PDB file of C-alpha atoms in Angstrom:
ATOM      1  CA  ASP A  13      26.676  76.818  48.476  1.00 68.00           C
ATOM      2  CA  LEU A  14      27.704  79.321  45.903  1.00 80.00           C
ATOM      3  CA  ILE A  15      31.420  80.032  45.818  1.00 91.00           C
ATOM      4  CA  GLY A  16      30.710  83.617  44.691  1.00 89.00           C
ATOM      5  CA  PHE A  17      32.922  83.446  41.620  1.00 94.00           C
ATOM      6  CA  PRO A  18      33.867  80.781  39.071  1.00 94.00           C
ATOM      7  CA  ILE A  19      36.934  78.613  39.743  1.00 92.00           C
ATOM      8  CA  ASN A  20      38.953  76.417  37.423  1.00 93.00           C
ATOM      9  CA  PHE A  21      39.300  72.941  38.934  1.00 93.00           C
ATOM     10  CA  PHE A  22      41.600  70.954  36.633  1.00 93.00           C
ATOM     11  CA  GLY A  23      40.019  72.425  33.498  1.00 95.00           C
ATOM     12  CA  THR A  24      36.411  72.416  34.732  1.00 93.00           C
ATOM     13  CA  THR A  25      34.722  75.707  35.670  1.00 95.00           C
ATOM     14  CA  LEU A  26      32.789  75.384  38.923  1.00 93.00           C
ATOM     15  CA  ASN A  27      30.504  77.819  40.766  1.00 93.00           C
ATOM     16  CA  THR A  28      29.249  75.775  43.725  1.00 93.00           C
ATOM     17  CA  LEU A  29      30.711  73.576  46.436  1.00 94.00           C
ATOM     18  CA  PHE A  30      29.613  71.560  49.445  1.00 93.00           C
ATOM     19  CA  VAL A  31      31.397  71.879  52.792  1.00 93.00           C
ATOM     20  CA  GLY A  32      31.825  68.495  54.455  1.00 90.00           C
ATOM     21  CA  THR A  33      31.920  68.147  58.212  1.00 89.00           C
ATOM     22  CA  ASN A  34      34.916  65.822  58.111  1.00 89.00           C
ATOM     23  CA  GLY A  35      37.371  68.336  56.672  1.00 90.00           C
ATOM     24  CA  TYR A  36      36.740  68.410  52.946  1.00 91.00           C
ATOM     25  CA  ILE A  37      34.813  70.163  50.201  1.00 92.00           C
ATOM     26  CA  THR A  38      33.153  68.540  47.192  1.00 91.00           C
ATOM     27  CA  PHE A  39      31.802  70.109  44.039  1.00 90.00           C
ATOM     28  CA  ASP A  40      29.192  67.863  42.407  1.00 84.00           C
ATOM     29  CA  ARG A  41      27.216  66.849  45.506  1.00 85.00           C
ATOM     30  CA  GLY A  42      27.569  66.670  49.261  1.00 82.00           C
ATOM     31  CA  GLN A  43      28.379  63.553  51.225  1.00 77.00           C
ATOM     32  CA  THR A  44      26.135  62.295  53.992  1.00 68.00           C
ATOM     33  CA  GLY A  45      28.109  59.342  55.378  1.00 67.00           C
ATOM     34  CA  PHE A  46      29.813  59.446  58.738  1.00 65.00           C
ATOM     35  CA  GLU A  47      32.561  56.964  57.871  1.00 66.00           C
ATOM     36  CA  PRO A  48      35.692  58.364  56.223  1.00 66.00           C
ATOM     37  CA  GLU A  49      36.153  57.121  52.672  1.00 69.00           C
ATOM     38  CA  ASN A  50      39.276  56.163  50.776  1.00 77.00           C
ATOM     39  CA  LEU A  51      40.318  59.331  48.950  1.00 79.00           C
ATOM     40  CA  VAL A  52      42.345  57.485  46.305  1.00 81.00           C
ATOM     41  CA  ASN A  53      39.281  55.814  44.767  1.00 80.00           C
ATOM     42  CA  ASN A  54      36.753  58.533  45.585  1.00 78.00           C
ATOM     43  CA  PRO A  55      34.654  59.233  42.458  1.00 81.00           C
ATOM     44  CA  GLN A  56      33.902  62.819  43.521  1.00 84.00           C
ATOM     45  CA  ASN A  57      35.933  65.940  42.882  1.00 86.00           C
ATOM     46  CA  ILE A  58      37.158  66.574  46.417  1.00 88.00           C
ATOM     47  CA  ILE A  59      39.634  68.753  48.270  1.00 91.00           C
ATOM     48  CA  ALA A  60      40.395  67.217  51.656  1.00 90.00           C
ATOM     49  CA  ALA A  61      42.277  70.000  53.412  1.00 88.00           C
ATOM     50  CA  PHE A  62      41.591  68.733  56.946  1.00 87.00           C
ATOM     51  CA  TYR A  63      40.431  65.132  56.552  1.00 88.00           C
ATOM     52  CA  ALA A  64      39.406  63.966  60.029  1.00 88.00           C
ATOM     53  CA  ASP A  65      36.575  62.383  61.993  1.00 89.00           C
ATOM     54  CA  VAL A  66      35.068  65.733  63.053  1.00 91.00           C
ATOM     55  CA  ASP A  67      32.198  65.868  65.526  1.00 92.00           C
ATOM     56  CA  THR A  68      30.891  69.296  66.575  1.00 93.00           C
ATOM     57  CA  ARG A  69      28.068  68.090  68.860  1.00 94.00           C
ATOM     58  CA  ASN A  70      30.038  68.798  72.057  1.00 95.00           C
ATOM     59  CA  GLN A  71      29.335  72.318  73.375  1.00 95.00           C
ATOM     60  CA  GLN A  72      33.099  72.900  73.768  1.00 95.00           C
ATOM     61  CA  SER A  73      33.764  72.085  70.128  1.00 96.00           C
ATOM     62  CA  GLY A  74      34.568  74.816  67.671  1.00 95.00           C
ATOM     63  CA  VAL A  75      32.440  75.229  64.582  1.00 94.00           C
ATOM     64  CA  ILE A  76      33.013  74.995  60.856  1.00 95.00           C
ATOM     65  CA  THR A  77      33.054  78.368  59.121  1.00 95.00           C
ATOM     66  CA  TRP A  78      33.344  79.396  55.484  1.00 95.00           C
ATOM     67  CA  GLY A  79      33.099  82.424  53.267  1.00 94.00           C
ATOM     68  CA  GLN A  80      34.608  84.441  50.479  1.00 93.00           C
ATOM     69  CA  GLY A  81      37.065  87.286  50.477  1.00 95.00           C
ATOM     70  CA  THR A  82      40.325  88.313  48.852  1.00 96.00           C
ATOM     71  CA  VAL A  83      43.939  87.239  49.274  1.00 96.00           C
ATOM     72  CA  ASN A  84      46.629  89.421  47.696  1.00 97.00           C
ATOM     73  CA  GLY A  85      43.944  91.099  45.595  1.00 97.00           C
ATOM     74  CA  ARG A  86      42.535  87.804  44.242  1.00 94.00           C
ATOM     75  CA  LEU A  87      39.113  86.354  45.000  1.00 94.00           C
ATOM     76  CA  ALA A  88      39.254  83.514  47.507  1.00 95.00           C
ATOM     77  CA  PHE A  89      36.962  81.073  49.296  1.00 94.00           C
ATOM     78  CA  ALA A  90      38.040  79.597  52.632  1.00 95.00           C
ATOM     79  CA  VAL A  91      36.756  76.939  55.001  1.00 95.00           C
ATOM     80  CA  THR A  92      38.047  76.435  58.543  1.00 94.00           C
ATOM     81  CA  TRP A  93      37.544  73.597  60.978  1.00 94.00           C
ATOM     82  CA  ASN A  94      38.948  75.621  63.881  1.00 93.00           C
ATOM     83  CA  ALA A  95      39.151  73.854  67.275  1.00 93.00           C
ATOM     84  CA  VAL A  96      36.531  71.279  66.315  1.00 94.00           C
ATOM     85  CA  GLY A  97      35.880  68.130  68.313  1.00 94.00           C
ATOM     86  CA  TYR A  98      36.086  64.548  67.119  1.00 92.00           C
ATOM     87  CA  PHE A  99      33.968  61.400  67.181  1.00 91.00           C
ATOM     88  CA  ASP A 100      32.250  60.458  69.531  1.00 92.00           C
ATOM     89  CA  THR A 101      31.376  63.973  70.848  1.00 94.00           C
ATOM     90  CA  ALA A 102      34.869  64.540  72.276  1.00 94.00           C
ATOM     91  CA  ALA A 103      36.368  68.016  72.498  1.00 91.00           C
ATOM     92  CA  ASP A 104      39.470  67.485  74.667  1.00 88.00           C
ATOM     93  CA  ARG A 105      42.065  67.719  71.863  1.00 82.00           C
ATOM     94  CA  ARG A 106      41.123  70.992  70.191  1.00 68.00           C
ATOM     95  CA  ARG A 107      43.880  73.202  68.819  1.00 59.00           C
TER      96      ARG A 107
END
């Protein structure tokens, strides 16, 4: 997905990102695994804002949303995992 504007990520200019189901974004490629990985040794550039075992298959689960806008006059990109369920198709602990 295009971010919509360039960002500086520790000295590297990036224009795209991948939204991960399990509460993170990556920049070089998406992740397809279902098992959470150790973030300390992860070779990818990753921001794990809500690192969890998310599962949105339950009809009562919330959905993952993302988009661009502005915050205090500055361009911004946000992702939310609002009221999402968790593995294995549970949705009884949404907040």
